[in-house]
Rosetta silent file (secondary structure, phi, psi, omega in degrees, C-alpha in Angstrom):
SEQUENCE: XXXXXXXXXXXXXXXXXXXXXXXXXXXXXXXXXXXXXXXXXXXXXXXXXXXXXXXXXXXXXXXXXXXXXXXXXXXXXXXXXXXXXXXXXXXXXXXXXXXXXXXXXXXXXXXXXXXXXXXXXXXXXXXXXXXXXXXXXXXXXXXXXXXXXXXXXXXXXXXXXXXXXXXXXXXXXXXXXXXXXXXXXX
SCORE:     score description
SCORE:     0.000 S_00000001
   1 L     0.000  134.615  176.087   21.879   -8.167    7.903 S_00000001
   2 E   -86.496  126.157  143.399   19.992   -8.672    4.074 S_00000001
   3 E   -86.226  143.361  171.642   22.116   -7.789    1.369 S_00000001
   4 E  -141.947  131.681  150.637   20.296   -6.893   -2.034 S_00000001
   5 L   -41.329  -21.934 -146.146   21.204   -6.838   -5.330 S_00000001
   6 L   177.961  150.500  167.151   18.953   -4.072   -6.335 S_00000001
   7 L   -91.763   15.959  132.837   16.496   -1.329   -4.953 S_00000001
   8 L   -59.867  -82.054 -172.072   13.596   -3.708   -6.424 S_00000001
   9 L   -68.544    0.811  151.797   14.305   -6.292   -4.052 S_00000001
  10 H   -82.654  -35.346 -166.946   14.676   -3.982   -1.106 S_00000001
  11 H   -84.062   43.191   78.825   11.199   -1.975   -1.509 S_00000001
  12 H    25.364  -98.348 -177.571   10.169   -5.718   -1.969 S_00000001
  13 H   -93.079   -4.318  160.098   10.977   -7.217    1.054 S_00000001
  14 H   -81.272  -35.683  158.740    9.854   -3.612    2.735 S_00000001
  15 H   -25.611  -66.145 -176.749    6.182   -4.377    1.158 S_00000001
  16 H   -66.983  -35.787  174.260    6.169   -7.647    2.819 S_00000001
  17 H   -51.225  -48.297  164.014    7.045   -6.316    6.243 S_00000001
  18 H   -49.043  -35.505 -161.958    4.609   -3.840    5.826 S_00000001
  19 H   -62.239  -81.405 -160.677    2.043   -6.191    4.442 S_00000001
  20 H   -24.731  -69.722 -167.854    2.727   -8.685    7.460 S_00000001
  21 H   -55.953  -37.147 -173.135    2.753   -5.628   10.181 S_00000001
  22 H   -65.658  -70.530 -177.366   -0.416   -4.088    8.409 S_00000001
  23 H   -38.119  -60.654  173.247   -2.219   -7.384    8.708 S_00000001
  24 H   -34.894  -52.222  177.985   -1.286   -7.854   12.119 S_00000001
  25 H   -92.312   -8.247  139.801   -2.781   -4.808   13.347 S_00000001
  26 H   -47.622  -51.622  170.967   -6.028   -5.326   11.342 S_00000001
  27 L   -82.453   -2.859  165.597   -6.287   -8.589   13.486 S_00000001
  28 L   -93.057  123.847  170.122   -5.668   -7.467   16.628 S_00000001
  29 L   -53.581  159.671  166.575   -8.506   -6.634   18.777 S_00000001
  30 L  -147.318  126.279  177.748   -7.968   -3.217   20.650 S_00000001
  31 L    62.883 -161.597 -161.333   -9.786   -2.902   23.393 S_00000001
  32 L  -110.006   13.361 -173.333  -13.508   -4.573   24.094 S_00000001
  33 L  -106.427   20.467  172.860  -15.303   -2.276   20.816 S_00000001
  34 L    75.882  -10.311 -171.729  -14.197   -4.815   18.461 S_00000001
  35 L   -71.376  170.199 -173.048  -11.790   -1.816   17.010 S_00000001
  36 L  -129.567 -170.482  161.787   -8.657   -2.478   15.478 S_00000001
  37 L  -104.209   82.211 -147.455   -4.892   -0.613   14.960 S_00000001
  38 L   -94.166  -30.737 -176.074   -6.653    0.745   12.603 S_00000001
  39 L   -95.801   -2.705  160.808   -4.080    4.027   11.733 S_00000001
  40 L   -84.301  -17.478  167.984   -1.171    1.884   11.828 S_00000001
  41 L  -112.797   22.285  173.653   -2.416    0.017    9.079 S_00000001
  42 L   -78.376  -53.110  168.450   -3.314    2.565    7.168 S_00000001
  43 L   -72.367  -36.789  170.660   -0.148    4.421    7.286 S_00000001
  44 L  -100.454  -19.366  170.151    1.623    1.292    6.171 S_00000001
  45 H   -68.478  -45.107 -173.975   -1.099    0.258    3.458 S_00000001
  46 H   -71.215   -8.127 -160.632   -0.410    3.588    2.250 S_00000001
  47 H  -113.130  -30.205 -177.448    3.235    3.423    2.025 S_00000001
  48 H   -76.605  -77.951 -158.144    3.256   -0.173    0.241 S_00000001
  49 H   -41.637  -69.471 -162.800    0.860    2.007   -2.903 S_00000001
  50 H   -22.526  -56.399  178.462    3.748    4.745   -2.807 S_00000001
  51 H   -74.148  -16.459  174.704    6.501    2.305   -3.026 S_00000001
  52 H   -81.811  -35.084  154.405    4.857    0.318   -5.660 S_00000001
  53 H   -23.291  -40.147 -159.057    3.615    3.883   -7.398 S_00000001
  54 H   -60.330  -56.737 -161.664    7.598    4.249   -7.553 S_00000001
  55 L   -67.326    5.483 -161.664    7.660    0.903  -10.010 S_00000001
  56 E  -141.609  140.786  163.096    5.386    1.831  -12.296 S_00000001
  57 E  -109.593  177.204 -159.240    4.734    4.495  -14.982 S_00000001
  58 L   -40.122  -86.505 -153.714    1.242    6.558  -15.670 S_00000001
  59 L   -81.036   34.921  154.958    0.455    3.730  -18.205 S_00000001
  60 L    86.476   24.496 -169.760    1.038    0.315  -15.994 S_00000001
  61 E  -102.808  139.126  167.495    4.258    0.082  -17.263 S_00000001
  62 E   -83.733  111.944 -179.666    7.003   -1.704  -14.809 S_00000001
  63 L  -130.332  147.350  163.789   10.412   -0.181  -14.943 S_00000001
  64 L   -21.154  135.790  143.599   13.494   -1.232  -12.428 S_00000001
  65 L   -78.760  104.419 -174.127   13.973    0.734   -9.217 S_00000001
  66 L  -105.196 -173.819  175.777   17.002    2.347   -9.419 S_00000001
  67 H   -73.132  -67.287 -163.834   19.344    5.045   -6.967 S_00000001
  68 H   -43.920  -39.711 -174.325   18.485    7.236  -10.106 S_00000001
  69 H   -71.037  -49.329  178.551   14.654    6.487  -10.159 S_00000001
  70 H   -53.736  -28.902  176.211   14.391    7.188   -6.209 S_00000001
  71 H   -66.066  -76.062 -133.780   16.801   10.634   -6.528 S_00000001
  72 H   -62.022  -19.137  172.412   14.495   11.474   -9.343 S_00000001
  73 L   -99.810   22.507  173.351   11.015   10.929   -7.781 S_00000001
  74 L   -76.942  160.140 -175.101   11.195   12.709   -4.342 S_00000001
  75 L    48.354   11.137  163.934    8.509   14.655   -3.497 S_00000001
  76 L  -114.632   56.236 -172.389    6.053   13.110   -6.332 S_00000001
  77 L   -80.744  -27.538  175.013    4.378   11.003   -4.336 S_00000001
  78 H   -50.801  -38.104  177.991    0.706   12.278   -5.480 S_00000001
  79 H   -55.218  -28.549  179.055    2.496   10.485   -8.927 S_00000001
  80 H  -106.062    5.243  119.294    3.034    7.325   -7.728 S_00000001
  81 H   -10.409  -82.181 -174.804   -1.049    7.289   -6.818 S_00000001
  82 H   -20.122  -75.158  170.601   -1.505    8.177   -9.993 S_00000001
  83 H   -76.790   -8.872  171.391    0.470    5.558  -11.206 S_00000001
  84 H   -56.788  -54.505 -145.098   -0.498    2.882   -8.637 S_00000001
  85 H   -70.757  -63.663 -161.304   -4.470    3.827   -9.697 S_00000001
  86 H   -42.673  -24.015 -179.049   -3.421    3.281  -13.432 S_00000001
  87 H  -107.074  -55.676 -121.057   -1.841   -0.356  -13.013 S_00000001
  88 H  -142.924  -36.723 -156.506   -3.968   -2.091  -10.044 S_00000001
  89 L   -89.107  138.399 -177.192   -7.124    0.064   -9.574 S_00000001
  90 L   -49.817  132.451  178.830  -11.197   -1.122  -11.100 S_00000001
  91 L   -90.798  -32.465 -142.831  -11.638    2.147  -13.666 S_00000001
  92 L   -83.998  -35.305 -149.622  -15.360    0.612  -13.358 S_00000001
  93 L  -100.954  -33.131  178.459  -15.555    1.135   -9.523 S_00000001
  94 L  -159.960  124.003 -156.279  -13.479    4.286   -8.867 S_00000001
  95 L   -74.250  152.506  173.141  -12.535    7.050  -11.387 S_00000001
  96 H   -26.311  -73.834 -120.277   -8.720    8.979  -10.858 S_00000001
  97 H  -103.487  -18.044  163.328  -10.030   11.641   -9.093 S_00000001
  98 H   -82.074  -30.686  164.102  -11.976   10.140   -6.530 S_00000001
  99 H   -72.095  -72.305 -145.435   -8.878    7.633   -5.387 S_00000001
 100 H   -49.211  -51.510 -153.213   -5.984   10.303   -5.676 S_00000001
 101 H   -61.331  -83.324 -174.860   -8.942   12.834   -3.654 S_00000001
 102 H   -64.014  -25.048 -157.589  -10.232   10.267   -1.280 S_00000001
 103 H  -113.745  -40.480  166.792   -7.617    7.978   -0.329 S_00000001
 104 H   -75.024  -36.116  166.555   -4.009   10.536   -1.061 S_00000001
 105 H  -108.337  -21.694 -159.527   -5.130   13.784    0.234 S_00000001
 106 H   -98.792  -36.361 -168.623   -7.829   13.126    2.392 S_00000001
 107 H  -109.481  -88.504 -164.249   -6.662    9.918    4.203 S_00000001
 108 H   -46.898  -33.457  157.277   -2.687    9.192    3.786 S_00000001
 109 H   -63.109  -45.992  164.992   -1.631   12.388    3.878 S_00000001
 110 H   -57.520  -26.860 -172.057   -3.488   13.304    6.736 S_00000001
 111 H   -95.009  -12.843  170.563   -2.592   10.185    8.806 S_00000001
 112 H   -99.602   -5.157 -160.236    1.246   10.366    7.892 S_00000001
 113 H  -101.365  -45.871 -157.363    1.515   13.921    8.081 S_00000001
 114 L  -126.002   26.152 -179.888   -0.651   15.066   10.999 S_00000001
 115 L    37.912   51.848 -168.001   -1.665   11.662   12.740 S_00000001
 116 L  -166.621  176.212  146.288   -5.543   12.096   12.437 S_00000001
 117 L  -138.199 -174.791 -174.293   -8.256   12.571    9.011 S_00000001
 118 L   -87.862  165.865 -177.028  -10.750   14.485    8.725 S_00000001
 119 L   -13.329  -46.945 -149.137  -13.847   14.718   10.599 S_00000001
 120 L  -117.486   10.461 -166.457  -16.247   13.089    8.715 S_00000001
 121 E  -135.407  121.458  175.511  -13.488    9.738    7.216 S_00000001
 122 E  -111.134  136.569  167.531  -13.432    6.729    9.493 S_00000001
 123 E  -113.610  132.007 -169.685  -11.338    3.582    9.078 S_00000001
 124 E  -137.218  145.907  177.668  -13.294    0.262   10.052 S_00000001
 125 L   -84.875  -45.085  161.203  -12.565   -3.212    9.644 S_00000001
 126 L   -29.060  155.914 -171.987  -16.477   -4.126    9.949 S_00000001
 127 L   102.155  156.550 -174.304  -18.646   -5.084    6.822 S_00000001
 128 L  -132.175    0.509  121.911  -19.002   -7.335    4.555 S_00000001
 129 L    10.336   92.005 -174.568  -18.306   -5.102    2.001 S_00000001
 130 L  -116.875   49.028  160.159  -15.356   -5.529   -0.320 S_00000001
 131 L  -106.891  143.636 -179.301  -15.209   -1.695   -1.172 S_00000001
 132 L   -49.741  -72.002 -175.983  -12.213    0.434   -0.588 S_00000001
 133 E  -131.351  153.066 -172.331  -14.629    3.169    0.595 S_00000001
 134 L  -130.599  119.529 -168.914  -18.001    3.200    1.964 S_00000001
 135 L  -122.178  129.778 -179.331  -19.986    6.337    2.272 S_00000001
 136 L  -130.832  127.305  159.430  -23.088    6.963    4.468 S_00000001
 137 L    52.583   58.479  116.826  -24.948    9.937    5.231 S_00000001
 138 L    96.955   -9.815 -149.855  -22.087   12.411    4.198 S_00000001
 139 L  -102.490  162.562  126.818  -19.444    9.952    6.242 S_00000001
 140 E   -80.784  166.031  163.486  -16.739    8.345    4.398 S_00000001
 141 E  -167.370  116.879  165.899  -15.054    4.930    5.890 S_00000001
 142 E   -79.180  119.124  171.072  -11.848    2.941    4.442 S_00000001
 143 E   -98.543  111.691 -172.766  -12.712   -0.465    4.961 S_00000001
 144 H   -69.040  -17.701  158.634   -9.434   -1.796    5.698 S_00000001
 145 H   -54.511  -29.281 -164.493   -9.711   -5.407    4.810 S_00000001
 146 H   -85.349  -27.913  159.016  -10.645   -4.478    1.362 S_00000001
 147 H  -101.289  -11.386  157.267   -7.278   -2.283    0.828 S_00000001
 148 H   -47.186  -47.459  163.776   -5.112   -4.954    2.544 S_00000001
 149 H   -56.282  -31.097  174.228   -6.552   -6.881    0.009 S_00000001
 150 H   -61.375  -50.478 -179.766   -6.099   -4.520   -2.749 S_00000001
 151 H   -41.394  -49.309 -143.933   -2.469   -3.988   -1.729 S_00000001
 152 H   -98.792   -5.172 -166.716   -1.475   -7.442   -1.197 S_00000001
 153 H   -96.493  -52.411 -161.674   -3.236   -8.655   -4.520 S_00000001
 154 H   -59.164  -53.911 -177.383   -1.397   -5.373   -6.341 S_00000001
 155 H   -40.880  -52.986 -162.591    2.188   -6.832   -4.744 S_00000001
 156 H   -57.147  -63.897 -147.382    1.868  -10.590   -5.972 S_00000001
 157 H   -54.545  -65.577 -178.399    1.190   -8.562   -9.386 S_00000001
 158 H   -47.420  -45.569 -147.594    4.560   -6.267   -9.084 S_00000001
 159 H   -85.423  -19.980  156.517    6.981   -9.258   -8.153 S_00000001
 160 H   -35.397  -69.351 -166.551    5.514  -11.124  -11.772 S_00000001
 161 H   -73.610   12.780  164.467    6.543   -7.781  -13.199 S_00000001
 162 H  -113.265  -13.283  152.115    9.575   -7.645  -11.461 S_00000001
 163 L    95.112   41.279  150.883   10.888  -11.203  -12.295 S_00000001
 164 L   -81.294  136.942 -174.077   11.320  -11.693   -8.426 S_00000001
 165 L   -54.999  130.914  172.098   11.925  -15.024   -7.616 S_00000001
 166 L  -107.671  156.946  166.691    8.889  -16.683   -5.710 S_00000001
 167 L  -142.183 -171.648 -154.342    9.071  -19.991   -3.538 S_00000001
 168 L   -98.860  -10.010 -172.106    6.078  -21.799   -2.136 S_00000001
 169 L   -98.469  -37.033  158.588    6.909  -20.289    1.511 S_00000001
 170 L   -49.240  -38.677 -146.034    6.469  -16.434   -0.331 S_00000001
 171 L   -80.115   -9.975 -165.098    3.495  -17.382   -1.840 S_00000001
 172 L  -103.177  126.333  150.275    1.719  -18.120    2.086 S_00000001
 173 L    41.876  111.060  178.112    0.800  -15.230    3.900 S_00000001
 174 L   -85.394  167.869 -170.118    3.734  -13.173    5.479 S_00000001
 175 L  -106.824  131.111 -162.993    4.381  -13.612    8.812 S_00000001
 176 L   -89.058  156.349  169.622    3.799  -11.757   11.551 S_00000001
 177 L    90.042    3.369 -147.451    6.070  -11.357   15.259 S_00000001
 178 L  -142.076  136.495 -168.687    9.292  -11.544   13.315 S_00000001
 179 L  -115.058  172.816  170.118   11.980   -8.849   13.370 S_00000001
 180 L  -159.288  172.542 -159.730   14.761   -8.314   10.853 S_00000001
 181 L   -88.004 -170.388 -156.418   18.071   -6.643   10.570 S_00000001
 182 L   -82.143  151.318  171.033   19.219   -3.420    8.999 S_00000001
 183 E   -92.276  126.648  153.066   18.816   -3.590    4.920 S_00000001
 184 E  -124.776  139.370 -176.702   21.867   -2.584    2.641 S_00000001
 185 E   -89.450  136.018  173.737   22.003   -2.629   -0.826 S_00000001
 186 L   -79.654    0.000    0.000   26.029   -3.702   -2.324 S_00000001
């Protein structure tokens, strides 16, 4: 069982699992169309912005996670968008209202709440593309390499601003196939 010092270093080392699991299911073929497990890594890409959303306030500032921050920020998860777009997201490529719009109501809530999106929003791995979303003829499509990348770029960035200790085996890739015991915080 991991012991932690802190609710920083658990939604942490829950990032990297996600990150790891997220990856994983990007890279596995499913089936013979080239497709991927594409709403499982969606649903966990989405859940790494939330918990990092947590760490941060509207103006990119990094404050501790505490039991006090976590009471105080249920149910404001459109907020930690907000603040996720405000620390990690290109202002140049995509304004507030189109990330909170497209990617927090239109895609993660629908895929965590009701397991589906809507009609016309596709998630594809394909492309060569390194935009979040790519819209044709009316269609939307989250190109999921390009927010694994966002994510996993945004992470390195919190654990600066979180003084967590790095070692040369963090810094490679997380690893995939690996299980891990229950978390408790002392």
């Amino acid at each position: 069982m991991a012991i932690f010092d802190n609710y920083t270093e658990f939604a942490s080392s829950t990032i990297e699992e996600n990150l790891a699991v997220a990856k994983y299911s990007i890279e596995t073929p499913k089936g013979n169309n080239n497709s991927c497990y594409g709403m499982p890594a969606l649903i966990l890409l989405a859940s790494c912005i939330d918990t990092m959303g947590t760490l941060y306030d509207k103006k990119g500032n990094f404050g501790e996670l505490t039991k006090d921050v976590v009471i105080d920020r249920r149910g404001k998860t459109r907020e930690h968008y907000e603040n996720f777009y405000h620390k990690f997201i290109d202002k140049q490529q995509y304004n507030k209202e189109i990330f909170i719009k497209d990617f927090y109501e239109l895609c993660r809530c629908k895929a965590t709440h009701n397991g589906v999106l809507g009609m016309d929003i596709f998630i594809t791995k394909n492309g060569n593309d390194n935009s979040l979303f790519v819209s044709e003829d009316n269609i939307v499509k989250i190109h999921l390499p390009a927010l694994y990348d966002l994510v996993k770029e945004a992470y390195a960035q919190m654990k600066k601003d979180a003084n967590l200790s790095t070692n040369e085996k963090e810094e490679q890739e997380p690893e995939t196939g690996k299980t891990t015991d229950t978390k408790t915080i002392r």
